[in-house]
Every structure is written in C-alpha cells, then in structure tokens.
Amino acid sequence: MILFISDLHLSPRSPGATALFLRFLADRARQAQALYILGDLFEAWIGDDDIDDPYHARIVIALRATADAGVQISLMHGNRDFLLGQKFADAAGLRLLADPYDLTLPEWSFVLSHGDALCLDDTAYQEFRTRVRTPEWQEKMLARPRFVRRLVARYFRWRSRNTARAVYADLNPSATDDFLRDHGYVTFIHGHTHQPATHDHIVDGIHVERWVLADWHEDCGEALVWDGEMLKREAIVFENRP
Ligand code: MN
C-alpha cells in the first residue's frame, strides 16, 4: 500500500495539523510500504541549518522513526519549502524527488508533481518561481544569516496573502494536457491548489485521471491510498486509529 499526501503547511502556528501529522506518522503511515509527500510539508523553510529549531527537530525525529520502521519516504518540494535540502533529507531518512516524478509500479503508473509549475496563468508567481529556483538565488539566500532569511520568508508569506486571491490559481488547461501527453497519459497526482477533486481529462482521445490532494487543516488531513488496484481518498482525523 502506498500513501500520498501534500500541503500540510506545518508550522508552530498550526499545532492541530502538527499533532495530526505526528500521529499519522506513528500509526497509519507505518502500514504503508511507501509515503510520498508532494510538497509544502512546511509552511516555510529557510534552510537546513534550521533543523536544530525544536519544532523542526520534532518533525525530523518523527519522520526518521517512520523511515526506520521500514516505510520508504519520498519528498518533493512545494512552493513554500523549496529550500529543503540533502541535510534535511539525510536527517529525516527520506529521499528528495524531482518535480515532476514518474512513479512506475508493477500494476499502474503515475506522474507526481506539486502542481505549482502548471499554474501558468499566475504570471507574477511564475516569474518569482523561476527566480528562486536557480542555484545562484538559493546560494545567495542560504549565505544570509538566519534572522534575515526569516524576515524574507515572512515577507513572501505576507506578499502571497496580499495578492487578493481567495484560492491559488488553478492549473492551466492546455499546459496540463501537454504535461499529461509528455508523461504518457498516466494518472496524475498533485496538490498545491487546495481544491481537492478528481478530474477527467481526455487527451488525444485517451482518458486520463488527475487527482488533486487536499491541504491539511487543524482538525483533518487527507491521504490518497493506492492499494494496488485503485486510488481512494482517506480522511486523516484523530478518531482514525488502527
Ligand atoms: Mn503549494
């Protein structure tokens, strides 16, 4: 069994979602062979030197314990935590995935992405994304003292709240069709938009499913479960005990 989650947006300001995730790692996730985290695990990440922050240390230790229990954990960057690096991955016992990532299983194939790269209608965001994903920008950023990076992260959050959008821009339809074509018409799983739904695309006469993961809230999360035959949505709530 394989689990997919995304958009937890964990931070000290979301104690409910944090507790849910720690509980999820300690029980539900351990029934899976693999766990895929498709971006925005954290609300913000200013560099791997922040692992020693007590809040982050708790998450790293919990991920590590689940990995050590035999669950293969894979993590993709989101638009909030794209500075997560190899030091974090090693400490948490997980592997970093490229975005997009082709997941080929014996029974079925998927393509995984955070989803923000296809939101082409938000041109301001795409310009920002292109800039901050270059090694030059990241090196310059990571060379700054932590307090400066915290201020920059706070500014980014403030700016994204001030773009007067109630929800994130959705995926651009024709870019999405091209993406599905390029990836061989396999089932597409992504997050980012916080608009959970299962979409049917017809590309070149072929039916392709696109599953959008829900973001996590203080009282409820969501996982997609692949049991070898089909995908199912599962609510992650406190009552959900094995
Ligand atoms: Mn996102």
JSON list of N, CA and C in Angstrom, two decimals, residues 76-109:
[
{"chain": "A", "resi": 76, "resn": "MET", "atom": "N", "xyz": [8.87, 15.80, -2.19]},
{"chain": "A", "resi": 76, "resn": "MET", "atom": "CA", "xyz": [9.02, 16.73, -3.30]},
{"chain": "A", "resi": 76, "resn": "MET", "atom": "C", "xyz": [8.89, 18.14, -2.73]},
{"chain": "A", "resi": 77, "resn": "HIS", "atom": "N", "xyz": [9.59, 19.09, -3.34]},
{"chain": "A", "resi": 77, "resn": "HIS", "atom": "CA", "xyz": [9.47, 20.47, -2.88]},
{"chain": "A", "resi": 77, "resn": "HIS", "atom": "C", "xyz": [8.12, 21.06, -3.24]},
{"chain": "A", "resi": 78, "resn": "GLY", "atom": "N", "xyz": [7.62, 21.93, -2.38]},
{"chain": "A", "resi": 78, "resn": "GLY", "atom": "CA", "xyz": [6.47, 22.76, -2.72]},
{"chain": "A", "resi": 78, "resn": "GLY", "atom": "C", "xyz": [6.94, 24.18, -2.95]},
{"chain": "A", "resi": 79, "resn": "ASN", "atom": "N", "xyz": [6.01, 25.10, -3.13]},
{"chain": "A", "resi": 79, "resn": "ASN", "atom": "CA", "xyz": [6.40, 26.49, -3.34]},
{"chain": "A", "resi": 79, "resn": "ASN", "atom": "C", "xyz": [6.79, 27.16, -2.02]},
{"chain": "A", "resi": 80, "resn": "ARG", "atom": "N", "xyz": [6.50, 26.53, -0.87]},
{"chain": "A", "resi": 80, "resn": "ARG", "atom": "CA", "xyz": [6.85, 27.11, 0.42]},
{"chain": "A", "resi": 80, "resn": "ARG", "atom": "C", "xyz": [8.15, 26.56, 0.98]},
{"chain": "A", "resi": 81, "resn": "ASP", "atom": "N", "xyz": [8.44, 25.29, 0.66]},
{"chain": "A", "resi": 81, "resn": "ASP", "atom": "CA", "xyz": [9.59, 24.64, 1.31]},
{"chain": "A", "resi": 81, "resn": "ASP", "atom": "C", "xyz": [10.63, 24.17, 0.30]},
{"chain": "A", "resi": 82, "resn": "PHE", "atom": "N", "xyz": [10.80, 24.97, -0.77]},
{"chain": "A", "resi": 82, "resn": "PHE", "atom": "CA", "xyz": [11.71, 24.56, -1.86]},
{"chain": "A", "resi": 82, "resn": "PHE", "atom": "C", "xyz": [13.19, 24.61, -1.44]},
{"chain": "A", "resi": 83, "resn": "LEU", "atom": "N", "xyz": [13.47, 25.17, -0.25]},
{"chain": "A", "resi": 83, "resn": "LEU", "atom": "CA", "xyz": [14.87, 25.19, 0.22]},
{"chain": "A", "resi": 83, "resn": "LEU", "atom": "C", "xyz": [15.23, 23.95, 1.05]},
{"chain": "A", "resi": 84, "resn": "LEU", "atom": "N", "xyz": [14.29, 23.02, 1.20]},
{"chain": "A", "resi": 84, "resn": "LEU", "atom": "CA", "xyz": [14.62, 21.76, 1.88]},
{"chain": "A", "resi": 84, "resn": "LEU", "atom": "C", "xyz": [15.74, 21.07, 1.09]},
{"chain": "A", "resi": 85, "resn": "GLY", "atom": "N", "xyz": [16.79, 20.66, 1.80]},
{"chain": "A", "resi": 85, "resn": "GLY", "atom": "CA", "xyz": [17.96, 20.14, 1.10]},
{"chain": "A", "resi": 85, "resn": "GLY", "atom": "C", "xyz": [18.37, 18.76, 1.57]},
{"chain": "A", "resi": 86, "resn": "GLN", "atom": "N", "xyz": [19.55, 18.36, 1.13]},
{"chain": "A", "resi": 86, "resn": "GLN", "atom": "CA", "xyz": [20.03, 17.00, 1.39]},
{"chain": "A", "resi": 86, "resn": "GLN", "atom": "C", "xyz": [20.28, 16.75, 2.87]},
{"chain": "A", "resi": 87, "resn": "LYS", "atom": "N", "xyz": [20.69, 17.81, 3.59]},
{"chain": "A", "resi": 87, "resn": "LYS", "atom": "CA", "xyz": [20.96, 17.65, 5.02]},
{"chain": "A", "resi": 87, "resn": "LYS", "atom": "C", "xyz": [19.66, 17.27, 5.76]},
{"chain": "A", "resi": 88, "resn": "PHE", "atom": "N", "xyz": [18.58, 17.96, 5.39]},
{"chain": "A", "resi": 88, "resn": "PHE", "atom": "CA", "xyz": [17.27, 17.62, 5.97]},
{"chain": "A", "resi": 88, "resn": "PHE", "atom": "C", "xyz": [16.88, 16.20, 5.58]},
{"chain": "A", "resi": 89, "resn": "ALA", "atom": "N", "xyz": [17.05, 15.87, 4.29]},
{"chain": "A", "resi": 89, "resn": "ALA", "atom": "CA", "xyz": [16.66, 14.55, 3.80]},
{"chain": "A", "resi": 89, "resn": "ALA", "atom": "C", "xyz": [17.41, 13.44, 4.54]},
{"chain": "A", "resi": 90, "resn": "ASP", "atom": "N", "xyz": [18.70, 13.63, 4.74]},
{"chain": "A", "resi": 90, "resn": "ASP", "atom": "CA", "xyz": [19.50, 12.62, 5.43]},
{"chain": "A", "resi": 90, "resn": "ASP", "atom": "C", "xyz": [19.05, 12.47, 6.88]},
{"chain": "A", "resi": 91, "resn": "ALA", "atom": "N", "xyz": [18.81, 13.61, 7.53]},
{"chain": "A", "resi": 91, "resn": "ALA", "atom": "CA", "xyz": [18.39, 13.57, 8.94]},
{"chain": "A", "resi": 91, "resn": "ALA", "atom": "C", "xyz": [17.03, 12.90, 9.10]},
{"chain": "A", "resi": 92, "resn": "ALA", "atom": "N", "xyz": [16.12, 13.14, 8.14]},
{"chain": "A", "resi": 92, "resn": "ALA", "atom": "CA", "xyz": [14.76, 12.62, 8.24]},
{"chain": "A", "resi": 92, "resn": "ALA", "atom": "C", "xyz": [14.64, 11.21, 7.64]},
{"chain": "A", "resi": 93, "resn": "GLY", "atom": "N", "xyz": [15.71, 10.73, 7.01]},
{"chain": "A", "resi": 93, "resn": "GLY", "atom": "CA", "xyz": [15.69, 9.39, 6.44]},
{"chain": "A", "resi": 93, "resn": "GLY", "atom": "C", "xyz": [14.82, 9.26, 5.21]},
{"chain": "A", "resi": 94, "resn": "LEU", "atom": "N", "xyz": [14.75, 10.33, 4.43]},
{"chain": "A", "resi": 94, "resn": "LEU", "atom": "CA", "xyz": [13.91, 10.29, 3.23]},
{"chain": "A", "resi": 94, "resn": "LEU", "atom": "C", "xyz": [14.73, 10.68, 2.00]},
{"chain": "A", "resi": 95, "resn": "ARG", "atom": "N", "xyz": [14.12, 10.49, 0.84]},
{"chain": "A", "resi": 95, "resn": "ARG", "atom": "CA", "xyz": [14.79, 10.91, -0.39]},
{"chain": "A", "resi": 95, "resn": "ARG", "atom": "C", "xyz": [14.02, 12.06, -1.02]},
{"chain": "A", "resi": 96, "resn": "LEU", "atom": "N", "xyz": [14.77, 12.97, -1.63]},
{"chain": "A", "resi": 96, "resn": "LEU", "atom": "CA", "xyz": [14.16, 14.11, -2.32]},
{"chain": "A", "resi": 96, "resn": "LEU", "atom": "C", "xyz": [13.84, 13.70, -3.75]},
{"chain": "A", "resi": 97, "resn": "LEU", "atom": "N", "xyz": [12.65, 14.06, -4.20]},
{"chain": "A", "resi": 97, "resn": "LEU", "atom": "CA", "xyz": [12.22, 13.74, -5.55]},
{"chain": "A", "resi": 97, "resn": "LEU", "atom": "C", "xyz": [12.27, 14.97, -6.43]},
{"chain": "A", "resi": 98, "resn": "ALA", "atom": "N", "xyz": [12.60, 14.76, -7.69]},
{"chain": "A", "resi": 98, "resn": "ALA", "atom": "CA", "xyz": [12.47, 15.84, -8.67]},
{"chain": "A", "resi": 98, "resn": "ALA", "atom": "C", "xyz": [10.99, 16.08, -8.93]},
{"chain": "A", "resi": 99, "resn": "ASP", "atom": "N", "xyz": [10.66, 17.27, -9.38]},
{"chain": "A", "resi": 99, "resn": "ASP", "atom": "CA", "xyz": [9.28, 17.60, -9.75]},
{"chain": "A", "resi": 99, "resn": "ASP", "atom": "C", "xyz": [9.27, 17.93, -11.24]},
{"chain": "A", "resi": 100, "resn": "PRO", "atom": "N", "xyz": [8.58, 17.19, -12.11]},
{"chain": "A", "resi": 100, "resn": "PRO", "atom": "CA", "xyz": [7.72, 16.03, -11.81]},
{"chain": "A", "resi": 100, "resn": "PRO", "atom": "C", "xyz": [8.52, 14.75, -11.62]},
{"chain": "A", "resi": 101, "resn": "TYR", "atom": "N", "xyz": [7.81, 13.74, -11.07]},
{"chain": "A", "resi": 101, "resn": "TYR", "atom": "CA", "xyz": [8.44, 12.44, -10.83]},
{"chain": "A", "resi": 101, "resn": "TYR", "atom": "C", "xyz": [7.53, 11.35, -11.40]},
{"chain": "A", "resi": 102, "resn": "ASP", "atom": "N", "xyz": [8.11, 10.50, -12.27]},
{"chain": "A", "resi": 102, "resn": "ASP", "atom": "CA", "xyz": [7.35, 9.39, -12.84]},
{"chain": "A", "resi": 102, "resn": "ASP", "atom": "C", "xyz": [7.46, 8.19, -11.91]},
{"chain": "A", "resi": 103, "resn": "LEU", "atom": "N", "xyz": [6.34, 7.77, -11.41]},
{"chain": "A", "resi": 103, "resn": "LEU", "atom": "CA", "xyz": [6.29, 6.63, -10.49]},
{"chain": "A", "resi": 103, "resn": "LEU", "atom": "C", "xyz": [5.69, 5.44, -11.22]},
{"chain": "A", "resi": 104, "resn": "THR", "atom": "N", "xyz": [6.54, 4.47, -11.54]},
{"chain": "A", "resi": 104, "resn": "THR", "atom": "CA", "xyz": [6.09, 3.30, -12.28]},
{"chain": "A", "resi": 104, "resn": "THR", "atom": "C", "xyz": [6.04, 2.11, -11.33]},
{"chain": "A", "resi": 105, "resn": "LEU", "atom": "N", "xyz": [4.84, 1.61, -11.11]},
{"chain": "A", "resi": 105, "resn": "LEU", "atom": "CA", "xyz": [4.65, 0.45, -10.24]},
{"chain": "A", "resi": 105, "resn": "LEU", "atom": "C", "xyz": [4.33, -0.75, -11.12]},
{"chain": "A", "resi": 106, "resn": "PRO", "atom": "N", "xyz": [4.44, -1.96, -10.57]},
{"chain": "A", "resi": 106, "resn": "PRO", "atom": "CA", "xyz": [4.11, -3.13, -11.39]},
{"chain": "A", "resi": 106, "resn": "PRO", "atom": "C", "xyz": [2.68, -3.07, -11.93]},
{"chain": "A", "resi": 107, "resn": "GLU", "atom": "N", "xyz": [1.75, -2.51, -11.15]},
{"chain": "A", "resi": 107, "resn": "GLU", "atom": "CA", "xyz": [0.33, -2.56, -11.53]},
{"chain": "A", "resi": 107, "resn": "GLU", "atom": "C", "xyz": [-0.14, -1.31, -12.28]},
{"chain": "A", "resi": 108, "resn": "TRP", "atom": "N", "xyz": [0.51, -0.18, -12.07]},
{"chain": "A", "resi": 108, "resn": "TRP", "atom": "CA", "xyz": [0.00, 1.07, -12.61]},
{"chain": "A", "resi": 108, "resn": "TRP", "atom": "C", "xyz": [1.11, 2.11, -12.62]},
{"chain": "A", "resi": 109, "resn": "SER", "atom": "N", "xyz": [0.91, 3.16, -13.43]},
{"chain": "A", "resi": 109, "resn": "SER", "atom": "CA", "xyz": [1.91, 4.23, -13.45]},
{"chain": "A", "resi": 109, "resn": "SER", "atom": "C", "xyz": [1.27, 5.56, -13.10]}
]
